[in-house]
PDB file of C-alpha atoms and ligand atoms in Angstrom:
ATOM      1  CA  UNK A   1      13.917  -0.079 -14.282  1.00 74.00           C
ATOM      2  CA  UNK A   2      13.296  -3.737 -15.006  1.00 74.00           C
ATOM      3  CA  UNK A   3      11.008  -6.163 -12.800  1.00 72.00           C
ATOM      4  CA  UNK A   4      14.335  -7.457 -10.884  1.00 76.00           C
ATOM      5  CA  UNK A   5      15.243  -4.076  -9.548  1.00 93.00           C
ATOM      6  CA  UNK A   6      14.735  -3.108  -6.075  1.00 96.00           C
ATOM      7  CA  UNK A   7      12.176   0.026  -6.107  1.00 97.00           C
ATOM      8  CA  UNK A   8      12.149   0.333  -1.815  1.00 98.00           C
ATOM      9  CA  UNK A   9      14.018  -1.582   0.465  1.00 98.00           C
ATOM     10  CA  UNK A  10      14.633  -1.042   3.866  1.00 98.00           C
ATOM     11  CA  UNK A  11      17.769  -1.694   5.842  1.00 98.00           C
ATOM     12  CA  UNK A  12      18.023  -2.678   9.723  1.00 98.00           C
ATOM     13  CA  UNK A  13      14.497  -0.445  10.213  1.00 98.00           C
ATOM     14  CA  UNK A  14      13.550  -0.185  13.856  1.00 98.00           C
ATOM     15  CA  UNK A  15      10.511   1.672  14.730  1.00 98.00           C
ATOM     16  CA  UNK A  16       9.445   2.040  18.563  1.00 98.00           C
ATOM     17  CA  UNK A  17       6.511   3.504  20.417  1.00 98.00           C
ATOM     18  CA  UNK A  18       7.941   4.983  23.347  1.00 97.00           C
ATOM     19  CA  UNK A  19       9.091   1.673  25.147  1.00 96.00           C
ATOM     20  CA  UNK A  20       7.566  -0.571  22.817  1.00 98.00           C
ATOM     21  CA  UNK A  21       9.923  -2.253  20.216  1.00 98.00           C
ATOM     22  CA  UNK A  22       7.486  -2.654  17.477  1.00 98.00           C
ATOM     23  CA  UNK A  23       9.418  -3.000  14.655  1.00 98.00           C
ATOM     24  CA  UNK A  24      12.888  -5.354  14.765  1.00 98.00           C
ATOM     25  CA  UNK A  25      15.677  -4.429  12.518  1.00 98.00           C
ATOM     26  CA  UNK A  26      13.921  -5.933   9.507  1.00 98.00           C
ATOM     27  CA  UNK A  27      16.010  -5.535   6.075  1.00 98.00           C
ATOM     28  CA  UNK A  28      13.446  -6.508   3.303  1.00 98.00           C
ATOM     29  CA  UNK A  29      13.300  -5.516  -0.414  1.00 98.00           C
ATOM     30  CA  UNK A  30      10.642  -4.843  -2.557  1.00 98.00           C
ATOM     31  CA  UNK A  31      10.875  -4.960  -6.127  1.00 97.00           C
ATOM     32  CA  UNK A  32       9.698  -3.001  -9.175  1.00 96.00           C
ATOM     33  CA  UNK A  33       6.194  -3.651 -10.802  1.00 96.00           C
ATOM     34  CA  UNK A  34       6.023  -6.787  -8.449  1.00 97.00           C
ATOM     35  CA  UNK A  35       3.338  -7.084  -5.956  1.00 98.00           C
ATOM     36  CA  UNK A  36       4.758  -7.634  -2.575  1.00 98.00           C
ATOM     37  CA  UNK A  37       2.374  -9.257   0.631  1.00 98.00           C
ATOM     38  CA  UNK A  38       3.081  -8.474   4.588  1.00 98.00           C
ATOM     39  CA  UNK A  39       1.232 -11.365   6.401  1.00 97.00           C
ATOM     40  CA  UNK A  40       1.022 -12.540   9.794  1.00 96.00           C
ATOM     41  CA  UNK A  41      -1.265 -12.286  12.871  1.00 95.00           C
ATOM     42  CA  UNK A  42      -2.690  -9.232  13.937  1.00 94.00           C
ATOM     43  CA  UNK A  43      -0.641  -6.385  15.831  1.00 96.00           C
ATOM     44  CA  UNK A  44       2.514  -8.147  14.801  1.00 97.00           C
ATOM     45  CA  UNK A  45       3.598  -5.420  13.216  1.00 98.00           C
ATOM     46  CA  UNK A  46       2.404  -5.023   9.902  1.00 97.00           C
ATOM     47  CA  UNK A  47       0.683  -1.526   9.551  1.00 97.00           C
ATOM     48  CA  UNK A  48       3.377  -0.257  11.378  1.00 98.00           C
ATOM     49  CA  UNK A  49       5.918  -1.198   8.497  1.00 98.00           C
ATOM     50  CA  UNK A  50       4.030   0.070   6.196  1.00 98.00           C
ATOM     51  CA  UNK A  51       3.249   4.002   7.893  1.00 98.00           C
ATOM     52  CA  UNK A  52       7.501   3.605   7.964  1.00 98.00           C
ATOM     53  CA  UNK A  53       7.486   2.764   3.798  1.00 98.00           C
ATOM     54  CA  UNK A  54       6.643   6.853   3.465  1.00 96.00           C
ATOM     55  CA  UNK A  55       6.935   8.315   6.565  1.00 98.00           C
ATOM     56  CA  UNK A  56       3.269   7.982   8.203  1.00 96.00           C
ATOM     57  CA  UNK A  57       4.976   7.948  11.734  1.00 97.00           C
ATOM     58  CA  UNK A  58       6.159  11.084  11.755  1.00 95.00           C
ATOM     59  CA  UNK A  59       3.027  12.434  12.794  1.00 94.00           C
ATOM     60  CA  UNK A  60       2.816   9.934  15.574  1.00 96.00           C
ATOM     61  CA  UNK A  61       4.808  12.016  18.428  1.00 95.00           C
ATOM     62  CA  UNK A  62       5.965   8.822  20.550  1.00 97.00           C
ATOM     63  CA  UNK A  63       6.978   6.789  17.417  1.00 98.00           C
ATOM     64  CA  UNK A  64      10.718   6.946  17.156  1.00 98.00           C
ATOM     65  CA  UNK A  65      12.075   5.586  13.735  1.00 98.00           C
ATOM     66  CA  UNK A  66      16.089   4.493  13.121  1.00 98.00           C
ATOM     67  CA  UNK A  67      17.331   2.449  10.342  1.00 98.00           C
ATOM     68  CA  UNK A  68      16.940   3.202   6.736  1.00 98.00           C
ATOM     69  CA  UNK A  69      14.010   3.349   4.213  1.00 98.00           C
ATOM     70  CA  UNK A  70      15.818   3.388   1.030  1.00 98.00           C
ATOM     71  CA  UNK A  71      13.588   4.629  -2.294  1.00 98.00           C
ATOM     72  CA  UNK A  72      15.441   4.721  -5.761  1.00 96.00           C
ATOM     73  CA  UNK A  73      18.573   4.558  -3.821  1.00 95.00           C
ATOM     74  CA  UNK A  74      18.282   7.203  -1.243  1.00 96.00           C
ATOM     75  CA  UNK A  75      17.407   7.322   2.410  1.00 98.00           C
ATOM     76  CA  UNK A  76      13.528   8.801   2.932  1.00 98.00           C
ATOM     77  CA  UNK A  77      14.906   9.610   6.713  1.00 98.00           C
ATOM     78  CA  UNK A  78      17.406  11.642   5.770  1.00 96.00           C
ATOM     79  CA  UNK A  79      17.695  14.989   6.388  1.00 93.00           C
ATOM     80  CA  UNK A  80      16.330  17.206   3.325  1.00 93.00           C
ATOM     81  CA  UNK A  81      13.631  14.827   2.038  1.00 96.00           C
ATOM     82  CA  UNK A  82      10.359  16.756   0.990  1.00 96.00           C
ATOM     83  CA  UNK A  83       7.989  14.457   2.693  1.00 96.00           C
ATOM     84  CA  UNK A  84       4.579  15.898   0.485  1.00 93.00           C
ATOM     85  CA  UNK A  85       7.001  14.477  -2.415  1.00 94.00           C
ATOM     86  CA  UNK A  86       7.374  11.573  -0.612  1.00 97.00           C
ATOM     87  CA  UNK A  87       4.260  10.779  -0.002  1.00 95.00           C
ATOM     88  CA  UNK A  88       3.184  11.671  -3.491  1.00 95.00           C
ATOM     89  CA  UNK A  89       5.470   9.104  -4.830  1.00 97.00           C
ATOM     90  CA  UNK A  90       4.678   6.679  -2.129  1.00 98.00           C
ATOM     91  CA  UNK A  91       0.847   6.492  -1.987  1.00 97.00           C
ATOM     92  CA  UNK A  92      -1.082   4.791   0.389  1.00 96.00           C
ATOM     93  CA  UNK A  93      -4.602   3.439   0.342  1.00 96.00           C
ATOM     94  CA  UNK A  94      -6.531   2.483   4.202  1.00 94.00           C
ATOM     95  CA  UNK A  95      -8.767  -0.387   5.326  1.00 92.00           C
ATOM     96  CA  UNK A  96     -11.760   1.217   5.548  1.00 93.00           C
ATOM     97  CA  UNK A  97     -12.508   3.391   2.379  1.00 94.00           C
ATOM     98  CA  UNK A  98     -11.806   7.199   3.089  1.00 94.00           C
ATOM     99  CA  UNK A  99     -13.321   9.440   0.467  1.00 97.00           C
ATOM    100  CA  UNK A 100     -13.737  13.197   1.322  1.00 97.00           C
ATOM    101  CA  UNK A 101     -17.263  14.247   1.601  1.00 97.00           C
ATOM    102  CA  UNK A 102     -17.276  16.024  -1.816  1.00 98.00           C
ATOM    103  CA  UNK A 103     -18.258  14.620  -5.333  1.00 98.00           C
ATOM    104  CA  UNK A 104     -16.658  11.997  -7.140  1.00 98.00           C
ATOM    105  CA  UNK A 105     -14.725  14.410  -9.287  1.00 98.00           C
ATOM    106  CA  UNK A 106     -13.140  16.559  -6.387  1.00 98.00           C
ATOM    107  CA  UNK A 107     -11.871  13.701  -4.903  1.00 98.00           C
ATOM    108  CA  UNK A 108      -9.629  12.559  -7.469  1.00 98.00           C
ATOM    109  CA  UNK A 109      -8.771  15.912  -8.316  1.00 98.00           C
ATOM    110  CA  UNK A 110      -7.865  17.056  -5.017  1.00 97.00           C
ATOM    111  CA  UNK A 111      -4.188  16.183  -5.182  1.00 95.00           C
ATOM    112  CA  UNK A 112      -3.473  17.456  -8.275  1.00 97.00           C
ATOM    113  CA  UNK A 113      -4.993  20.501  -6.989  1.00 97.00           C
ATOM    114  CA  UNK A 114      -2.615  20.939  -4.123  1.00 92.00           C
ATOM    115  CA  UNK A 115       0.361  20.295  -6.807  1.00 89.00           C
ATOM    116  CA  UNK A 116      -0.919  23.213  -8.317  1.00 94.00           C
ATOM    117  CA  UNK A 117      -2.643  21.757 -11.769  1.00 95.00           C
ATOM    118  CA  UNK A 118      -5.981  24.373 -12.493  1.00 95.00           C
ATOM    119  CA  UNK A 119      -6.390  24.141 -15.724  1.00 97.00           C
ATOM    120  CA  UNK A 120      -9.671  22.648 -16.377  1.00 97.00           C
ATOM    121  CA  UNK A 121      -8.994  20.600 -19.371  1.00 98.00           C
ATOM    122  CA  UNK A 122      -5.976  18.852 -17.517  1.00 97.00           C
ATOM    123  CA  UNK A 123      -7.692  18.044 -14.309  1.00 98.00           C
ATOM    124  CA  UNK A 124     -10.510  16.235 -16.387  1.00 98.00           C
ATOM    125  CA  UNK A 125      -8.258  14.370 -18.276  1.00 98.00           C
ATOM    126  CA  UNK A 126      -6.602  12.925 -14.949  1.00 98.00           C
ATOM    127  CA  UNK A 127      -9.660  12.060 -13.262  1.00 98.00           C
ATOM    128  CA  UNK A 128     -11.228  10.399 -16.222  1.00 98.00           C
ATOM    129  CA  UNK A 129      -8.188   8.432 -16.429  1.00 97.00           C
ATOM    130  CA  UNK A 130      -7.331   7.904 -13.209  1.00 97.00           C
ATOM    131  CA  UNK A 131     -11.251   6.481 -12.750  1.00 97.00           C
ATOM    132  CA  UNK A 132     -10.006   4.103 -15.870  1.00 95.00           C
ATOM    133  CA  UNK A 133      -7.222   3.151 -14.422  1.00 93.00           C
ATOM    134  CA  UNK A 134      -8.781   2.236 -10.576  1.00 94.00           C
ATOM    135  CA  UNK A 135     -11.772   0.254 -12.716  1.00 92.00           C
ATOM    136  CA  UNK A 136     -14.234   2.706 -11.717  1.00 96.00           C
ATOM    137  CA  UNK A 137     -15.081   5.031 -14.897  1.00 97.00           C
ATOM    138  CA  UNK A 138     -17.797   2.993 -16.361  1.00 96.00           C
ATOM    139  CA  UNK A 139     -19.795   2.981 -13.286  1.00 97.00           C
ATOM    140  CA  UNK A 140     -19.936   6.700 -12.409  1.00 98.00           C
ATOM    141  CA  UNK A 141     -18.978   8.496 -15.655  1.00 98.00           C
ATOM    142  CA  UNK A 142     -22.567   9.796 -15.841  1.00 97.00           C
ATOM    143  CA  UNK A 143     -22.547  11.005 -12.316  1.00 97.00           C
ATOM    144  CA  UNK A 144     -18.855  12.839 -11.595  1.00 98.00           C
ATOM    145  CA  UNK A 145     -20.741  15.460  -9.517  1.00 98.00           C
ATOM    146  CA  UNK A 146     -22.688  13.087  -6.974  1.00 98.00           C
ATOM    147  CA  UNK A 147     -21.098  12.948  -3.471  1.00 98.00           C
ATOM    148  CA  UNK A 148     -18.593  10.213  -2.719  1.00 98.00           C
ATOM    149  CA  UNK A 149     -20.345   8.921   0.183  1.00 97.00           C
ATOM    150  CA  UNK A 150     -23.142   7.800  -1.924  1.00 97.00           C
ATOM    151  CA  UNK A 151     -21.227   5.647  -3.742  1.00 97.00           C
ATOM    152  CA  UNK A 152     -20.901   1.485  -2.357  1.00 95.00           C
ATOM    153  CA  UNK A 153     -17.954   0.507  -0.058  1.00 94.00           C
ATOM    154  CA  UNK A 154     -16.589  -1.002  -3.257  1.00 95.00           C
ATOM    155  CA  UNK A 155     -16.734   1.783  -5.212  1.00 96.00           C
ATOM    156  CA  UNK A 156     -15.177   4.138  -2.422  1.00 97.00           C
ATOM    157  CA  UNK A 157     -12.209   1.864  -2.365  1.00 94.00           C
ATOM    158  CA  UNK A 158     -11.285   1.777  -5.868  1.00 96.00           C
ATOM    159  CA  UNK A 159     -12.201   5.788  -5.676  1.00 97.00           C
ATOM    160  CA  UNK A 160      -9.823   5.947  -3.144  1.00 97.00           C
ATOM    161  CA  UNK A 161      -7.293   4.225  -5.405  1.00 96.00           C
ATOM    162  CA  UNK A 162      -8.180   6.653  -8.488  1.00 97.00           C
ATOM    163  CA  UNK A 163      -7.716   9.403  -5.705  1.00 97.00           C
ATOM    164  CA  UNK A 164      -4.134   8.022  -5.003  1.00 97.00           C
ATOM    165  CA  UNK A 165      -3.166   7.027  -9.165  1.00 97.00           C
ATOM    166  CA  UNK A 166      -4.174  11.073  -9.437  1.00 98.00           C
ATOM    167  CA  UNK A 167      -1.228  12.231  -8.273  1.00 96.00           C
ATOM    168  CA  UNK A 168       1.421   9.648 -10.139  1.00 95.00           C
ATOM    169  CA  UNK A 169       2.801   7.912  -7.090  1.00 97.00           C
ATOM    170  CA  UNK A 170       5.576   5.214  -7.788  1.00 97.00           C
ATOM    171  CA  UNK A 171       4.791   2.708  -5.106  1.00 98.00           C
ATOM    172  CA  UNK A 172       1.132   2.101  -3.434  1.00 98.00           C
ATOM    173  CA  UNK A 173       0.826   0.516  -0.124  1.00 98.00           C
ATOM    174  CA  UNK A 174      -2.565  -1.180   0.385  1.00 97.00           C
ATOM    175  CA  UNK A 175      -3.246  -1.500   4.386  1.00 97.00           C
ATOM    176  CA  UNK A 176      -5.767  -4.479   4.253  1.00 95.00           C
ATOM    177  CA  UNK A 177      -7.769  -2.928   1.490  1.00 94.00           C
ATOM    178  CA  UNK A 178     -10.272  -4.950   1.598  1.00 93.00           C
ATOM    179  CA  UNK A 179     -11.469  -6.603   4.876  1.00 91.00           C
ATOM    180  CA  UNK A 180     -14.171  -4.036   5.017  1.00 89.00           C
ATOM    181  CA  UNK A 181     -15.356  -5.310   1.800  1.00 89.00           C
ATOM    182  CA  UNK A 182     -17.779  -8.219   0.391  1.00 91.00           C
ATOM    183  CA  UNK A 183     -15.978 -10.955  -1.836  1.00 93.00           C
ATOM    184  CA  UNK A 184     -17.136  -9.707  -5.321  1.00 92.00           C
ATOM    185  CA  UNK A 185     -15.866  -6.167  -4.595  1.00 91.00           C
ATOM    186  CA  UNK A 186     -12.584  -8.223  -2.660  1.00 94.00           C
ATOM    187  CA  UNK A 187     -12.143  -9.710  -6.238  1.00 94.00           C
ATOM    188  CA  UNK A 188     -12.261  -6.437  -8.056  1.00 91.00           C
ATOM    189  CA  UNK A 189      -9.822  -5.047  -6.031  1.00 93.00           C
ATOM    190  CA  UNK A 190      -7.759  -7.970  -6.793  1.00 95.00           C
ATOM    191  CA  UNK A 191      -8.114  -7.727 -10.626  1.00 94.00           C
ATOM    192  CA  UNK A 192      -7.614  -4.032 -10.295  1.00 93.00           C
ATOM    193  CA  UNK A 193      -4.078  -4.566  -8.313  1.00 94.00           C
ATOM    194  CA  UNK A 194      -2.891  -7.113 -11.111  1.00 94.00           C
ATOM    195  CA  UNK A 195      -3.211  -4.545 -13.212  1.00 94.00           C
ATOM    196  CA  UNK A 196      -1.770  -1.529 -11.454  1.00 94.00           C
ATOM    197  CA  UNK A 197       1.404  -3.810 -11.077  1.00 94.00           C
ATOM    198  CA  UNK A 198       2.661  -3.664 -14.606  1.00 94.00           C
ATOM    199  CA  UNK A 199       3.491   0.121 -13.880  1.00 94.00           C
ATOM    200  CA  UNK A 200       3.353   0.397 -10.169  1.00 96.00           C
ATOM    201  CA  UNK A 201       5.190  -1.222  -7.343  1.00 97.00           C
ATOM    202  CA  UNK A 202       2.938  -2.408  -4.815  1.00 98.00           C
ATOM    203  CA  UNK A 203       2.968  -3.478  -1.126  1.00 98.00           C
ATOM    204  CA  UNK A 204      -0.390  -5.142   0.415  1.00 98.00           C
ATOM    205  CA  UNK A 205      -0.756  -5.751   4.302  1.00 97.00           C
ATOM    206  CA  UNK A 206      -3.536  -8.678   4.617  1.00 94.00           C
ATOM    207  CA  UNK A 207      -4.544 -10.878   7.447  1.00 88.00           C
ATOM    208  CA  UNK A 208      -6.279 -12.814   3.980  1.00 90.00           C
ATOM    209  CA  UNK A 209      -3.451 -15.466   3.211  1.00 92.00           C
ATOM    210  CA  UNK A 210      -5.964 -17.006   0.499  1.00 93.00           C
ATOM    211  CA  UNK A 211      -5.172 -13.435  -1.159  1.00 95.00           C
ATOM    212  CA  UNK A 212      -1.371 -12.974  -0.678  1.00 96.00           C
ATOM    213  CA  UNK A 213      -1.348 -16.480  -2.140  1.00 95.00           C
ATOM    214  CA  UNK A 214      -3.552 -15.036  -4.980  1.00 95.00           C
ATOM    215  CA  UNK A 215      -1.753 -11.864  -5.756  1.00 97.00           C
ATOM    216  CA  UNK A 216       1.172 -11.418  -4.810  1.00 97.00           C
ATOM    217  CA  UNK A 217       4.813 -12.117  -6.141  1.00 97.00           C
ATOM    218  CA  UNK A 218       6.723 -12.101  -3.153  1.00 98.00           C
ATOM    219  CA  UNK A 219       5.504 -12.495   0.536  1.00 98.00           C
ATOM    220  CA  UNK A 220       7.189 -11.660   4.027  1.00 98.00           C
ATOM    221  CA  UNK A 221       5.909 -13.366   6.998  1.00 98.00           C
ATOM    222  CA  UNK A 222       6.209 -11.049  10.430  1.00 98.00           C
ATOM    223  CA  UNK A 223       5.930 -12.109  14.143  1.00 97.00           C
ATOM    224  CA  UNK A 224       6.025  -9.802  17.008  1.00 97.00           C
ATOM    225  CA  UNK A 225       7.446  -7.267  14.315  1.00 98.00           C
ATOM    226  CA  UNK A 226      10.248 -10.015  13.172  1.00 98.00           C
ATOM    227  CA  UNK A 227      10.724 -10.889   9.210  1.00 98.00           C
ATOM    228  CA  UNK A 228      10.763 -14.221  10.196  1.00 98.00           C
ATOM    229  CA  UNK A 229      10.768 -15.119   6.526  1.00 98.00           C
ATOM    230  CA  UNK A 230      10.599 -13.721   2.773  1.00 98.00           C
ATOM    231  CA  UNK A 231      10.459 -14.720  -0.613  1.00 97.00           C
ATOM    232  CA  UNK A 232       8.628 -15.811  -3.474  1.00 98.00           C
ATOM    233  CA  UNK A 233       5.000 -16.398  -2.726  1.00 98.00           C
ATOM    234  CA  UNK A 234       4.665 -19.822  -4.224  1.00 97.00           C
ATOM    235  CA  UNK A 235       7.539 -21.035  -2.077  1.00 98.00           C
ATOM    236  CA  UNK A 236       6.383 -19.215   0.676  1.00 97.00           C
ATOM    237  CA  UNK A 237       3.112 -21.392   0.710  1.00 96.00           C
ATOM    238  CA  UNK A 238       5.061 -24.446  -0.596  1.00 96.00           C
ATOM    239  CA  UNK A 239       7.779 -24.826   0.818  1.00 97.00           C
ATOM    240  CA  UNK A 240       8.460 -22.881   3.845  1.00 97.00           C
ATOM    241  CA  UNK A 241      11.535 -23.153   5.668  1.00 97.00           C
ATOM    242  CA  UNK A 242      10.692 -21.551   9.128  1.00 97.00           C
ATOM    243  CA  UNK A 243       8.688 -23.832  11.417  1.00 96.00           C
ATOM    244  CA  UNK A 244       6.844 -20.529  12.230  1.00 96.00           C
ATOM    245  CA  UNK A 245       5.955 -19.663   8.912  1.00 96.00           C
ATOM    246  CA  UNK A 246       4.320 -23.201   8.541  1.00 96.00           C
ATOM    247  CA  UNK A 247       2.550 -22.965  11.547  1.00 95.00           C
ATOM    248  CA  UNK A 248       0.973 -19.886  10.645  1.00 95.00           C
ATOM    249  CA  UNK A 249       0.073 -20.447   7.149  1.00 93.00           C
ATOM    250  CA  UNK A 250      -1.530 -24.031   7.981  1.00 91.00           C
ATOM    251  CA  UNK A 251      -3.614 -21.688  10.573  1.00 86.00           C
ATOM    252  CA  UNK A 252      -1.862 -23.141  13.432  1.00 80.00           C
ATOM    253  CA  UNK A 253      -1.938 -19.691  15.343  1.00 72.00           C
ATOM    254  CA  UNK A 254      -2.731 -16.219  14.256  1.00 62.00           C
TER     255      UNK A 254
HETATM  256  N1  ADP B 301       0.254   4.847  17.505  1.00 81.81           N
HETATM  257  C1  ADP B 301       0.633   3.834  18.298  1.00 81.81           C
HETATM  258  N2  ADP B 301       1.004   4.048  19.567  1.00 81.81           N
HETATM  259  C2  ADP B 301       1.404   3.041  20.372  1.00 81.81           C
HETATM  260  N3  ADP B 301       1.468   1.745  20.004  1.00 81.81           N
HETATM  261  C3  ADP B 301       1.122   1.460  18.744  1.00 81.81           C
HETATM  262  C4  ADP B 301       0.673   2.483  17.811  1.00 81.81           C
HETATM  263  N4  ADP B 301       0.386   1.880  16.632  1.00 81.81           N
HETATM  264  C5  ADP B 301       0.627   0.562  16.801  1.00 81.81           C
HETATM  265  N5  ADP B 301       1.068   0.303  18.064  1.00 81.81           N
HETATM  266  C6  ADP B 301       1.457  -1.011  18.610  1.00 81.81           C
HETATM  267  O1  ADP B 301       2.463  -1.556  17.755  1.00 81.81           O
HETATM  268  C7  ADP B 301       2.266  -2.945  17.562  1.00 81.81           C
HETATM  269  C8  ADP B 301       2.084  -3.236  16.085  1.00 81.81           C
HETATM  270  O2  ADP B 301       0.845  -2.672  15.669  1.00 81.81           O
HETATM  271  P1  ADP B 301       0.350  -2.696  14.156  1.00 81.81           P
HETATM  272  O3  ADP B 301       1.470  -2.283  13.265  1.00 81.81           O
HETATM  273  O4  ADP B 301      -0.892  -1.907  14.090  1.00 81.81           O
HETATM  274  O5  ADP B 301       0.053  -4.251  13.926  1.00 81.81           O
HETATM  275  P2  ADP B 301      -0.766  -5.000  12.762  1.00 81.81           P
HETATM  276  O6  ADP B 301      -1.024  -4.006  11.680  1.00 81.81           O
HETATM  277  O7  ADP B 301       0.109  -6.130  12.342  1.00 81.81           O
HETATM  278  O8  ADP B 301      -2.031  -5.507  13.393  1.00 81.81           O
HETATM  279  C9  ADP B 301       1.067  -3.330  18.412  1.00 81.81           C
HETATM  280  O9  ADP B 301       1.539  -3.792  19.657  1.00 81.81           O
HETATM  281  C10 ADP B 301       0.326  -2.018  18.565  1.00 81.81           C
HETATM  282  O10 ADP B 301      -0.429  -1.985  19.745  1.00 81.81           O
HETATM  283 MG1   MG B 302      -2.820  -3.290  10.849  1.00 81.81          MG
END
């Protein structure tokens, strides 16, 4: 799969909480090893799209989903899909760091756990390079058995990401990964997702468009869960051609 392949599009998607319409037959693709921003003003819709990208709602009893969420070519909302698959392939990391209360080690090794990996010698090997990976090893490498929660909001994050690389996902959604953090850990993350996205494809929700502008390769403006617009970040920012778009970039609302 080259960079100019789709990876996870999705087609007409619809997503309603009982008589709220909160996501409008959006159609957007998002493209291998690329990163890919959802902007625009809060409760328009964004986090929503996302929990649809691996099938978060479904725990949500009064979200009804219709349209398609198509991954490597196939429909996630068709019948037959193993969703712990799913969601092993699509990870997803939260706004506010969520580490288990157990050591450092146990939380990166938990998922490979469930998918059954015990041998010792294997589950070392994937947390010490999942740690590398999330930009984390050289800071606790010494201290694998202290609890998570002692660790700095900074340093749960990026454990949270190691916690997610663990298990081998394909695509990572980021849900405003960093609004709960200060602006040298903000940058970390940032370096850290450059990285990631020469083997990972990667979608970021931010209400930050200094760091969709950064980041990310492509960028999709919604509005009262609209796409009102989509494309290529620097001609997002540029050059965009929906009045809306403008207004909300040049901070006129939002
Ligand atoms: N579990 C839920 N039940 C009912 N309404 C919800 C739920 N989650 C989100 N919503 C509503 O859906 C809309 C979009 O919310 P959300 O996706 O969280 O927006 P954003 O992430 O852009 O701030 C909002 O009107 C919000 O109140
Ligand atoms: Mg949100």
């Amino acid at each position: 799969m080259t960079r100019e392949d789709v990876k996870i599009s999705t087609r007409n998607l619809n997503v309603y909480f009982g008589d709220l319409h909160a996501i409008k037959n959006v159609s957007l693709q998002m493209y291998n090893r690329s990163i890919t921003s959802i902007i625009g003003p809060s409760g328009c819709g964004k986090s929503t799209f996302l929990r649809a990208l691996n099938r978060m709602l479904d725990i949500i009893p009064h979200a009804r989903v219709a349209g398609e969420v198509i991954l490597d070519g196939r429909n996630i909302y068709e019948n037959g899909t193993d969703v712990v698959e799913l969601r092993r392939k699509v990870g997803m990391v939260f706004q506010k760091p969520n580490p288990f209360p157990k050591s450092v080690y146990d939380n990166v090794a938990y998922g490979p756990r469930i998918h059954g990996i015990r041998s010792r010698d294997e589950l070392d090997a994937i947390v010490e390079d999942s740690l590398k990976k999330a930009a984390l090893w050289d800071e606790v490498a010494d201290s694998l058995d202290k609890s998570a929660m002692e660790l700095s909001g900074g340093q749960q994050q990026r454990l949270c990401i190691a916690r997610t690389l663990a298990v081998k996902p394909e695509v990572i959604l980021f849900d405003e990964p960093c609004s709960a953090l200060d602006p040298i850990s903000t940058a970390k993350i940032e370096d850290l997702m450059r990285s990631l996205k020469n083997d990972y494809t990667i979608v970021i929700v931010t209400h930050n468009m200094q760091q969709a502008a950064r980041i990310s390769d492509y960028t999709a403006f919604l509005l009262m869960g609209e796409l009102i617009e989509f494309g290529k970040t620097a001609r997002i920012f540029e050059r965009p051609c929906e009045k809306a778009t403008e207004d909300y970039i040049t901070g006129r609302f939002g």
